[in-house]
XYZ file of C-alpha atoms in Angstrom:
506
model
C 0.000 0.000 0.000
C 1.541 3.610 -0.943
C 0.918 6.217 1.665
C -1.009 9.323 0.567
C -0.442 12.361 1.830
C -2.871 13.633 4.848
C -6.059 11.389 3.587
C -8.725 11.247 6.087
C -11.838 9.220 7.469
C -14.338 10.410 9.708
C -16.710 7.234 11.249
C -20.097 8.541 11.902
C -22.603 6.060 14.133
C -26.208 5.133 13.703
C -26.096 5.864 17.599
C -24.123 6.633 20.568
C -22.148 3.133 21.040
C -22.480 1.789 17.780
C -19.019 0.904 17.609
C -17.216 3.983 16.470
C -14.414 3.710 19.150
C -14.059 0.353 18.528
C -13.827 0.627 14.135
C -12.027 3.803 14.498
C -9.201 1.989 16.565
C -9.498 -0.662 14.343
C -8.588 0.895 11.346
C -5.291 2.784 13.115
C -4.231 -0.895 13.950
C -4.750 -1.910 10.474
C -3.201 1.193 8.936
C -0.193 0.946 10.558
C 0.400 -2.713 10.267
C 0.270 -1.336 6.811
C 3.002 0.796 6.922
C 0.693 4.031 7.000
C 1.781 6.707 9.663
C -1.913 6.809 10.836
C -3.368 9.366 13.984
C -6.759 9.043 15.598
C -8.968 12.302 15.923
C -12.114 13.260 17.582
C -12.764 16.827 17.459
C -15.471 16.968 20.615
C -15.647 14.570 23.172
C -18.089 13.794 26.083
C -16.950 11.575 28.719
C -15.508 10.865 32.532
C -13.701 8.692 31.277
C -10.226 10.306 30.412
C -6.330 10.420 30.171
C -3.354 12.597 30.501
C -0.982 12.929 27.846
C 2.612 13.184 28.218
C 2.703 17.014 27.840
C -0.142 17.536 30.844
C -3.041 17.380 28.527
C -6.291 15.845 29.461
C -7.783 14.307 26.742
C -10.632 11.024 26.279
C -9.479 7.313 26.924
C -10.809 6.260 24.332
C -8.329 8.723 22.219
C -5.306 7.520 24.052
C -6.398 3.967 23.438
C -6.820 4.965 19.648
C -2.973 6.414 19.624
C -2.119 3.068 21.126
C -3.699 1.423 18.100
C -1.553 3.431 15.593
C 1.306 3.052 17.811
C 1.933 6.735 18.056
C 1.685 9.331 21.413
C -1.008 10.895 22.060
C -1.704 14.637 22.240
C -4.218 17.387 22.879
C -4.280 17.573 18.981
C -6.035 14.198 18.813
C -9.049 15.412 21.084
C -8.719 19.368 21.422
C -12.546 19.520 23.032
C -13.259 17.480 25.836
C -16.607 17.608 28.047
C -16.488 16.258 31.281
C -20.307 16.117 32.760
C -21.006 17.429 36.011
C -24.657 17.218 36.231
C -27.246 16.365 33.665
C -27.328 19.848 32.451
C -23.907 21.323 32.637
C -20.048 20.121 31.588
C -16.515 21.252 32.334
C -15.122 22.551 29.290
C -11.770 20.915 28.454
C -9.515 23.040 25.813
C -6.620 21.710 24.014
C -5.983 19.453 27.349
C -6.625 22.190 29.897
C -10.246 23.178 31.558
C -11.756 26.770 31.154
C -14.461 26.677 32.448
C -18.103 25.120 33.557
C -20.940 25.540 30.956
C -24.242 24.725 30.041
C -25.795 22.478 27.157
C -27.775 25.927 26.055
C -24.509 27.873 26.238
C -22.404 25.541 24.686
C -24.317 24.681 21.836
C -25.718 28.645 21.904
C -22.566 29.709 20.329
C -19.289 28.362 22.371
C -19.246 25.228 20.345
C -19.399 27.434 16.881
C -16.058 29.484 18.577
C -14.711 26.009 18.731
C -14.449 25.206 15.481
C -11.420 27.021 14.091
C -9.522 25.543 17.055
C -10.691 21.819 15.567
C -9.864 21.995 12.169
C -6.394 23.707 13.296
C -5.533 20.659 15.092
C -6.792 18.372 12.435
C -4.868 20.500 9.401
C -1.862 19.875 11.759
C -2.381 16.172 12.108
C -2.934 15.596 8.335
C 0.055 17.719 7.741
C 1.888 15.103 9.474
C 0.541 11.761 9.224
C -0.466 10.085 5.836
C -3.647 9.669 7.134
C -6.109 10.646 9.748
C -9.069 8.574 11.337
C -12.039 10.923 12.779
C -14.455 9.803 15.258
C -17.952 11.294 15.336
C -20.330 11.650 18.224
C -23.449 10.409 18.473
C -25.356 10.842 15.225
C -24.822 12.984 12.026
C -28.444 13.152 11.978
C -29.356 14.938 15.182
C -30.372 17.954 13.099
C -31.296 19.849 16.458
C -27.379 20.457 16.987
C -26.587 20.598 13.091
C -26.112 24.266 13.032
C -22.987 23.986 15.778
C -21.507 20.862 14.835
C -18.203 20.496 14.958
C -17.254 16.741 15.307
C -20.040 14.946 12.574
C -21.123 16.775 9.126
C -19.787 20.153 10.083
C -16.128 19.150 10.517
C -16.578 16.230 7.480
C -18.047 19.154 5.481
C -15.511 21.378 6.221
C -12.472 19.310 6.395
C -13.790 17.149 2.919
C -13.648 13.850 4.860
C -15.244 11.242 3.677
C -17.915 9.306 6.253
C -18.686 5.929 6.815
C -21.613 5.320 8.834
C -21.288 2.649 11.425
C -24.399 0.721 12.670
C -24.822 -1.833 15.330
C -26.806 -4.746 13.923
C -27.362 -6.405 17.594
C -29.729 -3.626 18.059
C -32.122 -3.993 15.249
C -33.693 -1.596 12.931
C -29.648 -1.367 11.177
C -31.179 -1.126 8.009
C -33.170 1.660 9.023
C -31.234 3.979 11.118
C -28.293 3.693 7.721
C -31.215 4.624 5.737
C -32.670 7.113 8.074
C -29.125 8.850 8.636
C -28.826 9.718 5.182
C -31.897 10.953 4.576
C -32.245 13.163 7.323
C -29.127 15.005 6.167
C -29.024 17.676 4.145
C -28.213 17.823 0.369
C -24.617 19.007 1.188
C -23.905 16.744 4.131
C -25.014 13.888 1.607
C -22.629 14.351 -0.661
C -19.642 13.201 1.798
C -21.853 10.073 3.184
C -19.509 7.231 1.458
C -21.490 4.387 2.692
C -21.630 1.877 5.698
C -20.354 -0.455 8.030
C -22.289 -3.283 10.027
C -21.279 -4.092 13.433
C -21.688 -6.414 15.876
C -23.103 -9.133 13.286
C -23.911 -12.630 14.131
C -25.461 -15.623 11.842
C -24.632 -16.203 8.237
C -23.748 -13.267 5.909
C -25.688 -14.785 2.916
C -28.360 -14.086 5.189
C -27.689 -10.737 4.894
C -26.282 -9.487 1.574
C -30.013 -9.168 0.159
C -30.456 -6.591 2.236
C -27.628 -4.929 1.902
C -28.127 -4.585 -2.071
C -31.201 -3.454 -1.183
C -29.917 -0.743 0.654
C -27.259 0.309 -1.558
C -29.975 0.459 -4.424
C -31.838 2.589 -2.121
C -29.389 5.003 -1.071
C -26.621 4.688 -3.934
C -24.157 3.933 -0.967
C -22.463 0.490 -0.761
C -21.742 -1.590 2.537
C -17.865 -1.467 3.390
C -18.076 -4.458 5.687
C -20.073 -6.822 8.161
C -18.011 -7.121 11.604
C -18.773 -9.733 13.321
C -20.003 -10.202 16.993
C -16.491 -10.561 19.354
C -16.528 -10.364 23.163
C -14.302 -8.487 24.831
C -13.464 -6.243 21.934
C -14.546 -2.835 24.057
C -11.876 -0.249 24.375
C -11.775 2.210 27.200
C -15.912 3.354 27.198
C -15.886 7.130 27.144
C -18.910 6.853 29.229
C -19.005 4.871 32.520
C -22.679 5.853 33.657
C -24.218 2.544 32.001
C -22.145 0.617 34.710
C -24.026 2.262 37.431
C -28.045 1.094 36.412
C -29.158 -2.159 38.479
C -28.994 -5.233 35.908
C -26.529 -3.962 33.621
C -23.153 -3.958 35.576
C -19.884 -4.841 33.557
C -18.617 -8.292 34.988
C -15.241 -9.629 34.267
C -14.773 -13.092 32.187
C -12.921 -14.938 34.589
C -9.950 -17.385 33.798
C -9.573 -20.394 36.408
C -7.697 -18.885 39.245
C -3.625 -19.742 39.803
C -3.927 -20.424 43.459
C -6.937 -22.152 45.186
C -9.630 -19.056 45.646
C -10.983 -16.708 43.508
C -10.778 -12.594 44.841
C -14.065 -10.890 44.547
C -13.983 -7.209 44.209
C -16.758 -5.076 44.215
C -16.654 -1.463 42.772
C -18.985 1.081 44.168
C -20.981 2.620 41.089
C -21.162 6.154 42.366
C -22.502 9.012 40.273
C -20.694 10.595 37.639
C -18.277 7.823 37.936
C -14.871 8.796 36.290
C -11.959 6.368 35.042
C -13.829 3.487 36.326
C -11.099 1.287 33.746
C -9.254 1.782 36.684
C -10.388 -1.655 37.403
C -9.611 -3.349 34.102
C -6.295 -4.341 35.113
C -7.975 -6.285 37.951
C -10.340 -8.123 36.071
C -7.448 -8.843 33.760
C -5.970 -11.298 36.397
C -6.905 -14.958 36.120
C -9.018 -15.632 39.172
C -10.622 -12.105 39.447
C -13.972 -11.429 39.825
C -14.866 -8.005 38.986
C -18.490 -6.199 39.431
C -20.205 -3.037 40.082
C -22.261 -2.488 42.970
C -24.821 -0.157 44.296
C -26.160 -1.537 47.035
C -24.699 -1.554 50.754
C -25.192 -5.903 51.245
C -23.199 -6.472 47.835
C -19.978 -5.188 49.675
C -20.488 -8.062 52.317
C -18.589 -11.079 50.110
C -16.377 -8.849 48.972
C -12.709 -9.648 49.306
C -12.043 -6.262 48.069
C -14.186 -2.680 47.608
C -13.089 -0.145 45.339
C -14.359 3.530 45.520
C -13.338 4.743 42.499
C -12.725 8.125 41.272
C -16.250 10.791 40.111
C -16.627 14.140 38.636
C -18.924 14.740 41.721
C -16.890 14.038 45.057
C -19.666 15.580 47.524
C -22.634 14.030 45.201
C -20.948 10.689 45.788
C -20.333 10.925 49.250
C -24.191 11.713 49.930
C -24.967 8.729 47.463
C -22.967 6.326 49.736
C -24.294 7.807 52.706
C -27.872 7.561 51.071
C -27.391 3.930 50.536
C -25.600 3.017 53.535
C -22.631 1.966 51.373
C -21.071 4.548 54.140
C -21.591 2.476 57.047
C -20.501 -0.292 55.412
C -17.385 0.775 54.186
C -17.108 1.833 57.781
C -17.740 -1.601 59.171
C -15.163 -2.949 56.415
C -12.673 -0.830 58.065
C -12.965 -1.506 61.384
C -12.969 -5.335 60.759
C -9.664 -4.809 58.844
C -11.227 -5.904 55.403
C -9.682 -4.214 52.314
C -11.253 -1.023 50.586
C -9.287 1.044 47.575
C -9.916 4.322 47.112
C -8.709 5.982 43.817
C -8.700 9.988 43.379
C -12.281 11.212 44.361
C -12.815 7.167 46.063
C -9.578 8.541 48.089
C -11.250 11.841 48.784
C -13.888 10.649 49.969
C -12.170 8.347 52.025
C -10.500 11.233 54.090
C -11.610 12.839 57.041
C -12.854 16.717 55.724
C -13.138 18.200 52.205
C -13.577 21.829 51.318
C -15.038 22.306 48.133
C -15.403 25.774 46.549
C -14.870 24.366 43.471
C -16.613 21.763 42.248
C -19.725 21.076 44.315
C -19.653 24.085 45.966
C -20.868 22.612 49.085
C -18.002 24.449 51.058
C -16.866 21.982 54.572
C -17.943 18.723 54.252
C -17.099 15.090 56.588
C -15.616 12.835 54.700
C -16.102 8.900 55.596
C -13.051 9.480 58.388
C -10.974 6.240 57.289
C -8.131 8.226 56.475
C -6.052 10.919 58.084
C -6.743 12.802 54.817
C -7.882 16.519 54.736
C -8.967 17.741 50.981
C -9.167 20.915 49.576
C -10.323 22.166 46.076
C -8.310 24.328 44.225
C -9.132 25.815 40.868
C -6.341 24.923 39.109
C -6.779 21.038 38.139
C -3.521 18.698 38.689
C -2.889 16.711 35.691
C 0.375 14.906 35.779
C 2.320 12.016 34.516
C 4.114 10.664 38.581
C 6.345 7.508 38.523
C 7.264 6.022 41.834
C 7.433 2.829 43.781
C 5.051 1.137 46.229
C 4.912 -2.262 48.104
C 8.796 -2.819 46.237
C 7.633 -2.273 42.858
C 7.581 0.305 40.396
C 4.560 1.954 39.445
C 3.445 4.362 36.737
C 0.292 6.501 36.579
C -1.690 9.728 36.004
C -3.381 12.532 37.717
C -6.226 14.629 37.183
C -8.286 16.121 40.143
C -9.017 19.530 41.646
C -8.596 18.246 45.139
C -5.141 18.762 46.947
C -4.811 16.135 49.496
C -2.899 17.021 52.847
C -2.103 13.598 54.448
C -1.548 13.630 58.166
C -0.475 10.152 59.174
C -0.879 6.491 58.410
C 2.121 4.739 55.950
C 2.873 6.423 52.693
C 1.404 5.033 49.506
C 2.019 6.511 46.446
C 0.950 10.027 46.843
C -1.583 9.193 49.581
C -1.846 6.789 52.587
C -2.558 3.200 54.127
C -4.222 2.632 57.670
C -4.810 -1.128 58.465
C -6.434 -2.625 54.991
C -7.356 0.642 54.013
C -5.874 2.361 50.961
C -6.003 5.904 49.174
C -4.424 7.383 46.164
C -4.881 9.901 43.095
C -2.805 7.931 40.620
C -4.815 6.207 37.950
C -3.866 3.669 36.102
C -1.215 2.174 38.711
C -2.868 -1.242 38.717
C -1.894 -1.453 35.289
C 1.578 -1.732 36.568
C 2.233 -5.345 36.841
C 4.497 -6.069 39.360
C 2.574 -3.379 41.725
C -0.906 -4.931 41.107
C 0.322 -8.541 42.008
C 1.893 -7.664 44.858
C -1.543 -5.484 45.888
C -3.411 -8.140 45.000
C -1.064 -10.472 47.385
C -2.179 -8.091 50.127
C -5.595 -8.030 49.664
C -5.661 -12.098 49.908
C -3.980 -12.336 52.629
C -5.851 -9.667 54.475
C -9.104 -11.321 53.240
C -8.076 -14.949 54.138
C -8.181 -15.975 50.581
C -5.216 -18.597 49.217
C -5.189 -17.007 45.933
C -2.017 -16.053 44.081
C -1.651 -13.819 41.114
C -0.576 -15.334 38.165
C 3.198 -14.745 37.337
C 2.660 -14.001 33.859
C 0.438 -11.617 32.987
C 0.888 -8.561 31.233
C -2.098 -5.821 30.809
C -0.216 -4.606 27.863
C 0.031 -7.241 26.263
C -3.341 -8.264 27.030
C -4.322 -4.785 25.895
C -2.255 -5.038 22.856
C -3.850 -8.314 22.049
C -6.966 -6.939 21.934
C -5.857 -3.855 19.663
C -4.473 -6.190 17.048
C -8.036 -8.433 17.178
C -9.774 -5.024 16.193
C -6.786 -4.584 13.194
C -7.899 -8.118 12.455
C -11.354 -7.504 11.998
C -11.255 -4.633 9.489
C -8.415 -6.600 7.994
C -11.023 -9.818 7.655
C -14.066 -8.164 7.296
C -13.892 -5.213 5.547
C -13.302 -4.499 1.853
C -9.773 -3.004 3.048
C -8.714 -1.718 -0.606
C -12.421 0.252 -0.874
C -11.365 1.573 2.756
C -8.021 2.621 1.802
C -9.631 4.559 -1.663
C -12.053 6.714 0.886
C -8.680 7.331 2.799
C -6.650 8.509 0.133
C -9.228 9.949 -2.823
C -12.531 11.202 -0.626
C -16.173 10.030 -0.894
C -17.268 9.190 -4.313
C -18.635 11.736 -6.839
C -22.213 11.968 -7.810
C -23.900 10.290 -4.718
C -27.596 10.245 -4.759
C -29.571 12.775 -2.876
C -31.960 10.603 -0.511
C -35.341 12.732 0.201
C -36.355 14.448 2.184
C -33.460 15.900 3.753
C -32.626 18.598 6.634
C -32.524 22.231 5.380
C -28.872 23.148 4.904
């Protein structure tokens, strides 16, 4: 394959979670198996769940993860608009990796978001100025012609960037047929022209089954059908939103592999509101005899070997939640009976024994749950940094981003926050991820929970997360018409696409 010169992709979605994450990392993997220097990009993103880049940017997860697949760094450029949701009406407005500011859905989409869009296509001329090609992520839908007007990460950057779109739908849903047709027509005449065509996801059954339909569609809409990916657990990559987790019969669980030592370890992670980084806990469920789930309720913590509290956009919110539930006083009896609990950023906050918040809540002095000789204070300016250190005899890596400044009075060091009995507190995310440190954790945690488990010796998160990057390269590679794919890239959508009526005024 012979690298063009800054071609570009954006994949659009039927829906929120069709699978755009998931296909947009999968082409990066495939493009640079290839040969291509490829980049990810997603112009505006809305999630808790994010990352700090090596120059002190906060940008999505699922971005970082992306980079990962196109084995490059990544940087503010790749995500230069992040929202991070503080209540159902209002976000913090991340910039170019830096916040600036709460706002409003009216006042964003009033006229902020329009600002934005110089800013976006900057970053994305300077990406395809340096990589031979580019892979956008939308948001949502294209079609949600309520927000047309301000877009700046669907039709209005594909229109004004000339990227060509491929519309991703998840076939496990139903209706895929039409929400591809329904997408196009709901577009205007001059977002049309850039819809390329389509990609199924999530497929399962016999693809005979399912080409009628798909010629169907293409004589239809004029568009043809790029590829059928097929159904694959395990295949998610770093959710950008962590809210789903937290609804009653729909908690992510962990596939566990038979356990190295006699017992499994059961750990139970407190779903508390606006839930941030909750992949925190990936690394655990990684490890052969770990049982991973996502409580809400104060009797799930009881046969728990270990309770995680992990890190929210909403430290004062959460802290009522627990209390609400009487997930406090059971964390509390944990404690006392010397039965491990984790806390991670606002889990550790929380954890501690005052918080005064100007800042985020507002809620000015608050008690904390009193488990840790841990006074908090929120400062304006947020910490977002990259520490490296060493706990329990191994080295650890991780990342930072929080408002609160921690001022820990006693108890044993660990990492950048403290230990009493079985109870533990930190800011750094990402630390299990650190091999060495997570086993030996994990060695802790059994033997303070009278469990004869023993971590497995072998096992590397990134290779297990590498692994699963190259299964998603596999899949386009398999499944989708790769040469088609690699003519969008270079050349743009085709000329002379059909206008599908009725269409959205322009």
């Amino acid at each position: 394959m012979s690298a063009g010169t800054g071609g570009g992709l954006l994949v659009a979605g039927t829906t929120s979670d069709a699978g755009k994450s998931v296909v947009t990392a999968g082409i990066c993997r495939w493009l640079v198996r290839q040969g291509v220097k490829v980049a990810p990009f997603k112009a505006q993103n809305m999630s808790l769940n994010s990352f700090v880049t090596r120059e002190g940017a906060e940008i999505g997860r699922a971005q970082a993860m992306q980079a990962q697949a196109a084995r490059v760094e990544p940087t503010a450029l790749m995500n230069p608009v992040l929202l991070k949701p503080g209540s159902d009406r209002s976000s913090q407005v991340v910039l170019m990796g830096k916040p600036v500011g709460e706002m409003s859905a009216r006042g964003y989409h009033g006229g902020r978001q329009e600002q934005l869009l110089g800013t976006v296509l900057e970053c994305l001329a300077e990406l395809r100025g340096t990589y031979d090609a580019v892979i956008c992520e939308g948001a949502g839908s294209p079609a949600e012609i309520n927000l047309r007007r301000t877009d700046i990460v669907n039709m209005g950057i594909a229109r004004n960037a000339r990227l060509p779109v491929l519309v991703v739908g998840d076939i496990d849903r139903g209706g895929v047929f039409a929400s591809f047709f329904g997408t196009v027509a709901l577009l205007s005449p001059e977002d049309q022209e850039f819809v390329a065509g389509f990609l199924v996801n999530k497929f399962r059954g016999d693809v005979s089954l399912l080409e009628p339909g798909l010629d169907m569609l293409e004589n239809l809409t004029g568009r043809r059908t790029y590829g059928v990916l097929p159904f694959q657990h395990g295949l998610g990559i770093d959710e950008e939103d962590g809210l789903r987790v937290s609804l009653r019969g729909s908690v992510r669980e962990s596939e566990v592999s038979s356990p190295v030592g006699e017992d499994i370890l059961r750990v139970a992670v407190c779903a508390i509101p606006l839930m941030s980084n909750f992949t925190d806990v990936d690394a655990l469920a990684a490890e052969p005899g770990v049982v991973v789930r996502f409580v809400d309720r104060a009797e799930e913590l009881v046969d728990a070997d270990l309770v995680v509290v992990p890190g929210t956009r909403g430290t004062v919110r959460a802290l009522e939640w627990l209390r609400e539930r009487g997930l406090a006083d059971a964390l509390a009896r944990r404690a006392a009976q010397g039965r491990p609990v984790l806390g991670i950023c606002g889990g550790f906050q929380i954890l501690g024994e005052h918080i005064e918040d100007e800042v985020e809540s507002r809620a000015g002095q608050v008690e904390g749950l009193g488990l840790l000789p841990v006074r908090v204070r929120f400062a304006r300016e947020k910490t977002l940094t990259r520490p490296v250190g060493e706990a329990l005899g191994e080295p650890v890596e991780g990342y930072e981003i929080h408002h609160g400044v921690a001022q820990v009075t006693g108890g044993t060091p660990f990492l950048d926050g403290c230990r009493v009995g079985e109870v533990w507190g930190t800011h750094w995310h990402g630390s299990l991820e650190s091999d060495g440190f997570r086993r030996a954790f994990l060695r802790e945690v059994a033997a303070a929970a009278g469990r004869r488990f023993v971590p497995a010796a072998d096992t590397s998160f990134g290779s297990l997360r590498e692994e699963q990057l190259d299964r998603l390269g596999d899949l386009i590679e398999e499944h989708a018409d790769t040469d088609a794919l690699w003519r969008l890239i270079e050349s743009g959508a085709p000329t002379g696409l059909p206008f599908i009526p009725p269409g959205a005024p322009a």
